[in-house]
């Protein structure tokens, strides 16, 4: 029988994956978000991971985007790419994983394979999802149906490392299924695959990739705070230290988004449930979460130093997405900078040419359009995101945009003559 694949969850991860599979397989894309399905059927991807031509190409290849569970009943491979967020207490929120697994369980048939791609802690596939699949389907795991786990490593906004060009970790619930899952991905991933020995190893590998990055960035952020007290420029220190071959060359900054700032909490949750307190990982999270306040405080202190009135001070924030050159605002730590400034009753305006202003995340923000913004004068400007166009703003532009003494807070190290640089 020829495989028929269903990708469940058509976001940043699911859509490019479905597109890649559509070139070789019969495929259906399933999502519960009607506006998303309507947009995709009209050839538009608001995440900008695929161009309109690519979305239309998928449709031409026979891909169906659907909300209707009946449309996915005849698939034999289900690939789950739903969100894995955290709640307000930084605990894993498995609701989308559980709900999508329940839906798949209801239509699961003999010999079907369910592969999870969402980032989770080790054990979610076999300890959380498998019991749901067994209960909903009445089928027995590893006899009548099987599972796999293959984490996604894409980087939103990165047009070079796209899904098929990143080596993919694969795994399966039996040696035969592991081979089948591996071959499935090998057929579309030109960078190749790494078959992990177990599903838990594959789950753990993904979650530590982002945890390692988070901890390393936290170290650099802590060093930046220490060097700030010493009046030493952190970027100069890093440039010098990076001349050693094994120095990990990271820059200080905000850690937002829904991966690096979130995934470590999945691991710490599981560690704590097993009686281990992961102090290093949680400490790193605390440092990285504290950077927004530090940046806002710098802007406030500089305004006080230059005799600017804080109440109703005009502050411009350049960039509000969680990273450069992408429209994704989820869990952006720039929002925390803005909130902190608003607590001092500053009037904050935002300019970000990447953001879709109709996005729910952006609806409380006061946007100004078009650079250079010479029509308005600001008491302080915070360059929060390193979007390409922001690198073109000159010292003269900043001067023209400033009310009196320019106070330019440079979070990304892209301003020629900043007042303060992280
Ligand atoms: N975005 C990335 O760069 C990235 C990279 C690697 C891994 N991941 C991981 O991949 C997973 C997906 O992330 P994303 O960024 O694509 O999320 P996303 O929010 O962009 O997309 C998820 C999609 O799933 C849909 N969905 C939610 N519940 C559903 C359900 N019950 N049934 C069907 N569809 C449902 C949503 O409507 C949405 O369209 C997460 O676990 C994330 O941590 C993301």
Short mmCIF file of C-alpha atoms and ligand atoms in Angstrom, two decimals:
data_model
loop_
_atom_site.label_atom_id
_atom_site.label_comp_id
_atom_site.label_asym_id
_atom_site.label_seq_id
_atom_site.Cartn_x
_atom_site.Cartn_y
_atom_site.Cartn_z
CA UNK A 1 0.00 0.00 0.00
CA UNK A 2 1.26 3.48 -0.82
CA UNK A 3 1.64 5.76 2.19
CA UNK A 4 -0.86 8.57 2.62
CA UNK A 5 0.34 11.20 5.08
CA UNK A 6 -1.58 13.64 7.23
CA UNK A 7 0.23 16.57 8.86
CA UNK A 8 -1.73 17.68 11.94
CA UNK A 9 -1.10 21.37 12.76
CA UNK A 10 -0.14 23.65 9.88
CA UNK A 11 1.98 26.33 11.54
CA UNK A 12 5.63 27.31 11.21
CA UNK A 13 6.66 23.64 11.39
CA UNK A 14 3.76 21.74 9.84
CA UNK A 15 3.24 23.76 6.66
CA UNK A 16 6.81 23.61 5.27
CA UNK A 17 6.95 19.91 6.17
CA UNK A 18 3.66 19.20 4.40
CA UNK A 19 4.92 21.13 1.37
CA UNK A 20 8.11 19.04 1.30
CA UNK A 21 6.12 15.78 1.50
CA UNK A 22 3.63 16.95 -1.16
CA UNK A 23 6.27 16.59 -3.85
CA UNK A 24 6.46 12.82 -3.34
CA UNK A 25 3.43 11.66 -1.37
CA UNK A 26 -0.30 11.87 -1.26
CA UNK A 27 -0.85 14.28 1.62
CA UNK A 28 -3.52 16.10 3.62
CA UNK A 29 -2.88 19.05 5.93
CA UNK A 30 -5.23 19.20 8.92
CA UNK A 31 -5.69 22.14 11.31
CA UNK A 32 -8.45 23.31 13.66
CA UNK A 33 -7.95 26.99 12.78
CA UNK A 34 -10.47 27.90 10.06
CA UNK A 35 -8.94 31.26 9.02
CA UNK A 36 -5.58 29.47 8.63
CA UNK A 37 -7.13 26.76 6.43
CA UNK A 38 -8.98 29.38 4.34
CA UNK A 39 -5.80 31.41 3.86
CA UNK A 40 -3.79 28.35 2.86
CA UNK A 41 -6.45 27.28 0.38
CA UNK A 42 -6.21 30.74 -1.17
CA UNK A 43 -2.42 30.35 -1.44
CA UNK A 44 -1.37 32.63 1.43
CA UNK A 45 0.94 31.73 4.34
CA UNK A 46 0.97 34.45 7.03
CA UNK A 47 4.04 32.92 8.73
CA UNK A 48 5.98 33.71 5.52
CA UNK A 49 7.75 30.36 5.76
CA UNK A 50 6.36 29.49 2.30
CA UNK A 51 5.90 31.86 -0.59
CA UNK A 52 2.52 32.08 -2.27
CA UNK A 53 4.00 30.10 -5.20
CA UNK A 54 5.03 27.30 -2.84
CA UNK A 55 1.61 27.10 -1.18
CA UNK A 56 0.00 26.97 -4.62
CA UNK A 57 2.54 24.37 -5.71
CA UNK A 58 1.44 22.18 -2.76
CA UNK A 59 -2.18 22.54 -3.86
CA UNK A 60 -1.20 21.68 -7.43
CA UNK A 61 0.62 18.59 -6.14
CA UNK A 62 -2.75 17.45 -4.77
CA UNK A 63 -2.36 18.63 -1.18
CA UNK A 64 -5.62 19.22 0.60
CA UNK A 65 -5.86 21.69 3.53
CA UNK A 66 -8.78 20.74 5.71
CA UNK A 67 -10.63 21.24 8.99
CA UNK A 68 -12.66 18.12 8.47
CA UNK A 69 -11.54 14.99 10.31
CA UNK A 70 -13.34 12.82 7.71
CA UNK A 71 -10.78 14.01 5.13
CA UNK A 72 -7.91 12.39 7.04
CA UNK A 73 -9.49 9.05 7.89
CA UNK A 74 -7.85 7.18 5.03
CA UNK A 75 -4.29 8.28 5.88
CA UNK A 76 -1.91 5.70 7.36
CA UNK A 77 0.79 8.06 8.68
CA UNK A 78 -0.09 10.98 10.98
CA UNK A 79 2.60 13.57 11.73
CA UNK A 80 1.76 15.83 14.67
CA UNK A 81 3.17 19.37 14.62
CA UNK A 82 0.89 21.18 17.08
CA UNK A 83 2.16 23.79 19.59
CA UNK A 84 3.69 22.83 22.94
CA UNK A 85 3.49 26.03 24.99
CA UNK A 86 3.90 26.67 28.71
CA UNK A 87 1.24 28.06 31.04
CA UNK A 88 1.48 31.13 33.30
CA UNK A 89 3.43 29.07 35.86
CA UNK A 90 5.98 27.98 33.25
CA UNK A 91 4.60 24.44 33.29
CA UNK A 92 4.14 22.45 30.05
CA UNK A 93 0.68 22.89 28.54
CA UNK A 94 0.03 19.65 26.70
CA UNK A 95 -3.55 20.55 25.69
CA UNK A 96 -2.89 20.77 21.90
CA UNK A 97 -0.91 17.50 21.97
CA UNK A 98 -3.64 15.75 23.98
CA UNK A 99 -6.52 17.12 21.87
CA UNK A 100 -4.88 16.30 18.54
CA UNK A 101 -3.96 12.82 19.82
CA UNK A 102 -7.58 12.22 20.91
CA UNK A 103 -8.77 13.23 17.43
CA UNK A 104 -6.26 10.90 15.73
CA UNK A 105 -7.11 8.07 18.19
CA UNK A 106 -10.74 8.19 17.09
CA UNK A 107 -9.83 7.45 13.47
CA UNK A 108 -6.76 5.26 14.03
CA UNK A 109 -6.68 1.99 12.05
CA UNK A 110 -4.62 -1.17 12.14
CA UNK A 111 -0.94 -0.62 11.15
CA UNK A 112 -1.17 3.18 11.23
CA UNK A 113 1.88 5.15 12.47
CA UNK A 114 1.65 8.35 14.51
CA UNK A 115 4.84 10.44 14.44
CA UNK A 116 5.25 13.38 16.80
CA UNK A 117 7.38 16.37 15.81
CA UNK A 118 6.35 18.84 18.52
CA UNK A 119 9.04 19.59 21.11
CA UNK A 120 8.29 17.73 24.35
CA UNK A 121 10.04 16.27 27.40
CA UNK A 122 11.27 12.68 27.20
CA UNK A 123 8.31 10.38 27.78
CA UNK A 124 5.46 12.43 26.29
CA UNK A 125 5.06 10.20 23.21
CA UNK A 126 5.01 6.88 25.05
CA UNK A 127 3.66 7.90 28.46
CA UNK A 128 1.11 10.58 27.52
CA UNK A 129 0.14 10.06 23.87
CA UNK A 130 0.21 6.27 23.51
CA UNK A 131 -2.35 5.65 26.32
CA UNK A 132 -4.69 8.20 24.68
CA UNK A 133 -4.29 6.55 21.27
CA UNK A 134 -4.97 3.10 22.81
CA UNK A 135 -8.02 4.34 24.72
CA UNK A 136 -9.60 6.21 21.80
CA UNK A 137 -8.92 3.55 19.17
CA UNK A 138 -9.22 0.35 21.20
CA UNK A 139 -6.04 -0.80 19.39
CA UNK A 140 -2.91 -2.15 21.05
CA UNK A 141 0.38 -0.21 20.84
CA UNK A 142 3.19 -1.93 18.93
CA UNK A 143 0.81 -4.65 17.79
CA UNK A 144 -1.91 -2.79 15.88
CA UNK A 145 -0.48 0.71 15.68
CA UNK A 146 2.95 2.28 16.08
CA UNK A 147 4.60 5.58 16.95
CA UNK A 148 7.64 7.60 16.02
CA UNK A 149 9.26 10.83 17.12
CA UNK A 150 11.22 13.12 14.84
CA UNK A 151 11.92 16.60 16.22
CA UNK A 152 11.85 19.66 14.00
CA UNK A 153 14.93 21.88 13.91
CA UNK A 154 13.85 24.71 11.61
CA UNK A 155 14.59 28.28 12.49
CA UNK A 156 11.74 30.72 11.66
CA UNK A 157 12.77 33.32 9.09
CA UNK A 158 15.88 31.36 8.07
CA UNK A 159 15.66 30.93 4.31
CA UNK A 160 18.92 28.99 4.12
CA UNK A 161 18.35 26.19 6.64
CA UNK A 162 14.93 25.08 5.43
CA UNK A 163 13.28 21.82 6.45
CA UNK A 164 14.80 19.52 3.83
CA UNK A 165 18.29 20.98 4.35
CA UNK A 166 18.54 20.20 8.08
CA UNK A 167 19.64 16.74 9.17
CA UNK A 168 16.68 15.12 10.93
CA UNK A 169 16.67 12.92 14.00
CA UNK A 170 14.25 10.01 13.63
CA UNK A 171 13.01 7.21 15.89
CA UNK A 172 10.33 4.56 16.09
CA UNK A 173 8.56 2.39 18.63
CA UNK A 174 9.97 -0.90 17.22
CA UNK A 175 13.15 -1.51 15.18
CA UNK A 176 11.07 -2.09 12.01
CA UNK A 177 8.98 1.04 12.50
CA UNK A 178 12.11 3.07 13.33
CA UNK A 179 13.53 1.99 9.95
CA UNK A 180 10.27 2.88 8.20
CA UNK A 181 10.11 6.33 9.88
CA UNK A 182 13.76 6.90 8.99
CA UNK A 183 13.20 5.93 5.35
CA UNK A 184 10.14 8.16 5.14
CA UNK A 185 12.16 11.23 6.17
CA UNK A 186 15.20 10.16 4.15
CA UNK A 187 13.01 10.32 1.05
CA UNK A 188 12.55 14.10 1.44
CA UNK A 189 15.39 15.37 3.71
CA UNK A 190 18.37 15.95 1.45
CA UNK A 191 20.63 16.60 4.49
CA UNK A 192 20.04 13.03 5.69
CA UNK A 193 18.81 11.55 8.95
CA UNK A 194 20.12 10.25 12.26
CA UNK A 195 18.19 7.26 13.56
CA UNK A 196 18.13 7.48 17.37
CA UNK A 197 17.94 4.23 19.35
CA UNK A 198 14.67 5.09 21.12
CA UNK A 199 11.85 7.60 21.03
CA UNK A 200 12.93 8.99 24.42
CA UNK A 201 16.47 9.62 23.13
CA UNK A 202 15.06 11.57 20.18
CA UNK A 203 12.76 13.58 22.48
CA UNK A 204 15.64 14.34 24.85
CA UNK A 205 18.01 15.32 22.02
CA UNK A 206 15.67 18.04 20.81
CA UNK A 207 14.95 19.52 24.21
CA UNK A 208 18.65 19.72 25.13
CA UNK A 209 19.58 21.49 21.90
CA UNK A 210 17.51 24.48 22.98
CA UNK A 211 18.38 24.13 26.67
CA UNK A 212 22.09 24.24 25.88
CA UNK A 213 21.62 27.39 23.81
CA UNK A 214 19.54 29.02 26.54
CA UNK A 215 22.15 28.30 29.23
CA UNK A 216 24.99 29.54 27.03
CA UNK A 217 23.16 32.78 26.23
CA UNK A 218 22.40 33.24 29.94
CA UNK A 219 26.11 33.01 30.69
CA UNK A 220 26.86 35.72 28.13
CA UNK A 221 24.00 37.85 29.51
CA UNK A 222 25.40 37.49 33.03
CA UNK A 223 28.86 38.45 31.78
CA UNK A 224 27.33 41.48 30.01
CA UNK A 225 25.83 42.63 33.32
CA UNK A 226 29.17 42.20 35.10
CA UNK A 227 31.09 44.02 32.36
CA UNK A 228 28.52 46.81 32.37
CA UNK A 229 29.38 47.43 36.04
CA UNK A 230 33.06 47.46 35.07
CA UNK A 231 32.51 49.80 32.10
CA UNK A 232 33.91 47.21 29.72
CA UNK A 233 32.27 46.70 26.34
CA UNK A 234 30.97 43.11 26.20
CA UNK A 235 31.07 42.94 22.40
CA UNK A 236 34.76 43.86 22.44
CA UNK A 237 35.40 41.16 25.06
CA UNK A 238 33.55 38.53 23.03
CA UNK A 239 35.39 39.51 19.84
CA UNK A 240 38.71 39.03 21.64
CA UNK A 241 37.72 35.78 23.38
CA UNK A 242 36.27 34.32 20.17
CA UNK A 243 39.76 34.20 18.68
CA UNK A 244 40.16 30.97 20.66
CA UNK A 245 39.01 28.00 18.58
CA UNK A 246 36.67 26.51 21.17
CA UNK A 247 35.06 29.68 22.55
CA UNK A 248 31.28 29.58 21.99
CA UNK A 249 30.63 32.81 20.16
CA UNK A 250 27.23 34.06 21.35
CA UNK A 251 26.02 37.62 21.84
CA UNK A 252 24.05 38.90 24.84
CA UNK A 253 20.35 39.53 24.20
CA UNK A 254 16.71 38.76 24.71
CA UNK A 255 15.58 35.15 24.61
CA UNK A 256 11.97 35.05 23.45
CA UNK A 257 9.93 33.01 21.01
CA UNK A 258 8.33 29.68 21.62
CA UNK A 259 11.40 27.44 21.50
CA UNK A 260 14.53 28.49 23.40
CA UNK A 261 12.65 30.37 26.11
CA UNK A 262 10.04 27.62 26.49
CA UNK A 263 11.54 24.19 25.85
CA UNK A 264 13.89 24.20 28.89
CA UNK A 265 10.77 24.37 31.09
CA UNK A 266 9.64 21.04 29.60
CA UNK A 267 12.88 19.45 30.73
CA UNK A 268 12.87 21.12 34.16
CA UNK A 269 9.26 20.01 34.70
CA UNK A 270 10.17 16.40 34.06
CA UNK A 271 13.38 16.64 36.14
CA UNK A 272 11.47 18.07 39.10
CA UNK A 273 8.78 15.39 38.82
CA UNK A 274 11.61 12.89 39.28
CA UNK A 275 12.93 14.70 42.36
CA UNK A 276 15.84 16.56 40.76
CA UNK A 277 16.08 20.34 41.06
CA UNK A 278 17.70 21.65 37.82
CA UNK A 279 19.22 24.79 39.32
CA UNK A 280 21.51 25.66 36.41
CA UNK A 281 18.76 25.45 33.77
CA UNK A 282 16.23 27.38 35.88
CA UNK A 283 18.87 29.96 36.86
CA UNK A 284 19.63 30.51 33.18
CA UNK A 285 15.91 31.00 32.48
CA UNK A 286 15.73 33.57 35.28
CA UNK A 287 18.72 35.52 33.94
CA UNK A 288 17.37 35.55 30.38
CA UNK A 289 13.88 36.56 31.52
CA UNK A 290 15.41 39.44 33.50
CA UNK A 291 17.08 41.08 30.49
CA UNK A 292 14.01 43.09 29.42
CA UNK A 293 13.84 44.88 32.76
CA UNK A 294 17.56 45.60 32.65
CA UNK A 295 17.22 47.20 29.20
CA UNK A 296 14.17 49.28 30.15
CA UNK A 297 15.95 50.41 33.34
CA UNK A 298 18.95 51.54 31.28
CA UNK A 299 16.70 53.71 29.09
CA UNK A 300 15.05 55.18 32.20
CA UNK A 301 18.37 55.92 33.93
CA UNK A 302 19.81 57.56 30.80
CA UNK A 303 16.72 59.76 30.44
CA UNK A 304 17.06 60.84 34.08
CA UNK A 305 20.76 61.51 33.53
CA UNK A 306 20.01 63.80 30.57
CA UNK A 307 17.23 65.64 32.48
CA UNK A 308 14.36 64.21 30.45
CA UNK A 309 10.95 64.00 32.09
CA UNK A 310 9.84 60.38 32.41
CA UNK A 311 6.10 60.93 32.56
CA UNK A 312 4.86 60.96 28.93
CA UNK A 313 8.43 60.71 27.61
CA UNK A 314 8.32 59.66 23.94
CA UNK A 315 10.13 56.38 23.56
CA UNK A 316 10.50 54.60 20.24
CA UNK A 317 11.07 50.86 20.19
CA UNK A 318 12.53 49.56 16.93
CA UNK A 319 11.45 45.95 16.44
CA UNK A 320 8.98 43.93 18.44
CA UNK A 321 9.28 40.41 17.01
CA UNK A 322 11.13 37.76 19.00
CA UNK A 323 13.93 37.62 16.45
CA UNK A 324 15.23 39.44 13.39
CA UNK A 325 13.72 39.27 9.91
CA UNK A 326 10.57 37.32 10.79
CA UNK A 327 7.01 38.33 11.73
CA UNK A 328 6.73 36.06 14.78
CA UNK A 329 5.81 38.01 17.93
CA UNK A 330 5.02 35.05 20.15
CA UNK A 331 6.61 35.37 23.58
CA UNK A 332 8.66 38.35 22.41
CA UNK A 333 10.58 39.78 25.34
CA UNK A 334 10.40 43.24 23.72
CA UNK A 335 6.83 43.34 25.08
CA UNK A 336 8.29 43.19 28.61
CA UNK A 337 10.55 46.18 27.83
CA UNK A 338 7.48 48.12 26.65
CA UNK A 339 5.45 47.15 29.76
CA UNK A 340 8.28 48.23 32.05
CA UNK A 341 8.56 51.63 30.30
CA UNK A 342 4.79 52.08 30.50
CA UNK A 343 4.99 51.52 34.25
CA UNK A 344 7.12 54.68 34.33
CA UNK A 345 4.31 56.31 32.32
CA UNK A 346 6.45 56.71 29.23
CA UNK A 347 4.55 56.96 25.96
CA UNK A 348 5.90 54.10 23.84
CA UNK A 349 5.66 53.87 20.07
CA UNK A 350 6.78 50.87 18.04
CA UNK A 351 8.08 50.55 14.52
CA UNK A 352 8.37 47.08 12.98
CA UNK A 353 8.00 46.62 9.24
CA UNK A 354 7.78 42.83 9.65
CA UNK A 355 4.70 42.74 11.87
CA UNK A 356 1.21 42.13 10.58
CA UNK A 357 -0.68 44.83 12.52
CA UNK A 358 -3.86 42.74 12.51
CA UNK A 359 -2.16 40.04 14.60
CA UNK A 360 -3.76 39.69 18.03
CA UNK A 361 -0.37 40.01 19.72
CA UNK A 362 0.14 43.48 18.27
CA UNK A 363 -3.25 45.00 18.96
CA UNK A 364 -2.25 46.87 22.16
CA UNK A 365 0.79 48.43 20.55
CA UNK A 366 1.04 51.93 19.22
CA UNK A 367 2.64 51.50 15.78
CA UNK A 368 4.30 54.17 13.69
CA UNK A 369 5.02 53.46 10.04
CA UNK A 370 7.87 54.19 7.66
CA UNK A 371 11.48 55.05 8.30
CA UNK A 372 13.16 57.50 8.70
CA UNK A 373 10.79 58.79 11.35
CA UNK A 374 11.92 62.39 11.18
CA UNK A 375 8.48 63.83 11.79
CA UNK A 376 8.49 62.84 15.44
CA UNK A 377 11.13 63.45 18.13
CA UNK A 378 11.90 60.84 20.73
CA UNK A 379 13.39 61.13 24.20
CA UNK A 380 14.89 57.67 23.84
CA UNK A 381 15.10 55.04 21.08
CA UNK A 382 15.51 51.37 21.90
CA UNK A 383 16.83 49.24 19.04
CA UNK A 384 15.41 45.94 20.25
CA UNK A 385 15.53 43.69 17.16
CA UNK A 386 18.24 43.40 14.50
CA UNK A 387 16.01 43.54 11.39
CA UNK A 388 18.12 44.22 8.28
CA UNK A 389 16.64 47.67 7.55
CA UNK A 390 17.47 48.88 11.07
CA UNK A 391 21.15 48.36 10.29
CA UNK A 392 20.86 51.11 7.66
CA UNK A 393 19.80 53.79 10.16
CA UNK A 394 22.65 56.28 10.51
CA UNK A 395 23.88 58.31 13.46
CA UNK A 396 22.48 61.37 11.66
CA UNK A 397 19.03 59.68 11.37
CA UNK A 398 19.04 58.94 15.10
CA UNK A 399 19.98 62.54 15.82
CA UNK A 400 17.12 63.78 13.64
CA UNK A 401 14.67 61.49 15.41
CA UNK A 402 15.78 62.60 18.87
CA UNK A 403 14.41 65.21 21.20
CA UNK A 404 17.55 66.91 22.53
CA UNK A 405 20.39 64.60 23.47
CA UNK A 406 19.92 61.30 21.54
CA UNK A 407 19.54 58.33 23.90
CA UNK A 408 19.96 55.22 21.80
CA UNK A 409 19.81 51.90 23.62
CA UNK A 410 21.30 49.21 21.41
CA UNK A 411 20.17 45.71 22.34
CA UNK A 412 21.57 44.01 19.22
CA UNK A 413 24.93 45.66 18.71
CA UNK A 414 23.90 47.22 15.37
CA UNK A 415 24.04 50.96 16.16
CA UNK A 416 27.18 52.84 15.22
CA UNK A 417 27.23 55.23 18.18
CA UNK A 418 24.82 54.02 20.86
CA UNK A 419 24.38 55.67 24.24
CA UNK A 420 24.36 52.22 25.81
CA UNK A 421 24.89 48.80 24.28
CA UNK A 422 23.95 45.50 25.85
N1 LIG B 1 8.52 27.39 15.03
C1 LIG B 1 9.69 26.82 15.08
O1 LIG B 1 10.64 27.37 14.62
C2 LIG B 1 9.90 25.47 15.70
C3 LIG B 1 11.13 24.84 15.50
C4 LIG B 1 11.32 23.59 16.00
C5 LIG B 1 10.30 22.98 16.73
N2 LIG B 1 9.11 23.62 16.94
C6 LIG B 1 8.08 22.92 17.68
O2 LIG B 1 7.10 22.49 16.75
C7 LIG B 1 5.79 22.53 17.33
C8 LIG B 1 4.88 23.40 16.48
O3 LIG B 1 5.36 24.72 16.49
P1 LIG B 1 4.88 25.82 15.45
O4 LIG B 1 5.79 26.97 15.62
O5 LIG B 1 4.71 25.23 14.09
O6 LIG B 1 3.44 26.19 16.05
P2 LIG B 1 2.33 27.09 15.36
O7 LIG B 1 1.56 27.70 16.46
O8 LIG B 1 2.92 27.95 14.30
O9 LIG B 1 1.40 26.04 14.60
C9 LIG B 1 0.69 25.06 15.20
C10 LIG B 1 -0.58 24.80 14.42
O10 LIG B 1 -1.25 23.73 15.08
C11 LIG B 1 -2.63 24.01 15.05
N3 LIG B 1 -3.30 23.25 16.09
C12 LIG B 1 -3.40 23.51 17.43
N4 LIG B 1 -4.10 22.55 18.04
C13 LIG B 1 -4.45 21.66 17.10
C14 LIG B 1 -5.19 20.47 17.12
N5 LIG B 1 -5.71 19.99 18.26
N6 LIG B 1 -5.39 19.80 15.95
C15 LIG B 1 -4.88 20.28 14.79
N7 LIG B 1 -4.16 21.41 14.71
C16 LIG B 1 -3.96 22.10 15.85
C17 LIG B 1 -2.72 25.51 15.22
O11 LIG B 1 -3.97 26.00 14.75
C18 LIG B 1 -1.54 25.98 14.39
O12 LIG B 1 -1.89 26.28 13.05
C19 LIG B 1 6.00 23.04 18.75
O13 LIG B 1 6.15 21.95 19.60
C20 LIG B 1 7.31 23.79 18.67
O14 LIG B 1 7.98 23.84 19.90
C21 LIG B 1 8.89 24.84 16.43
#
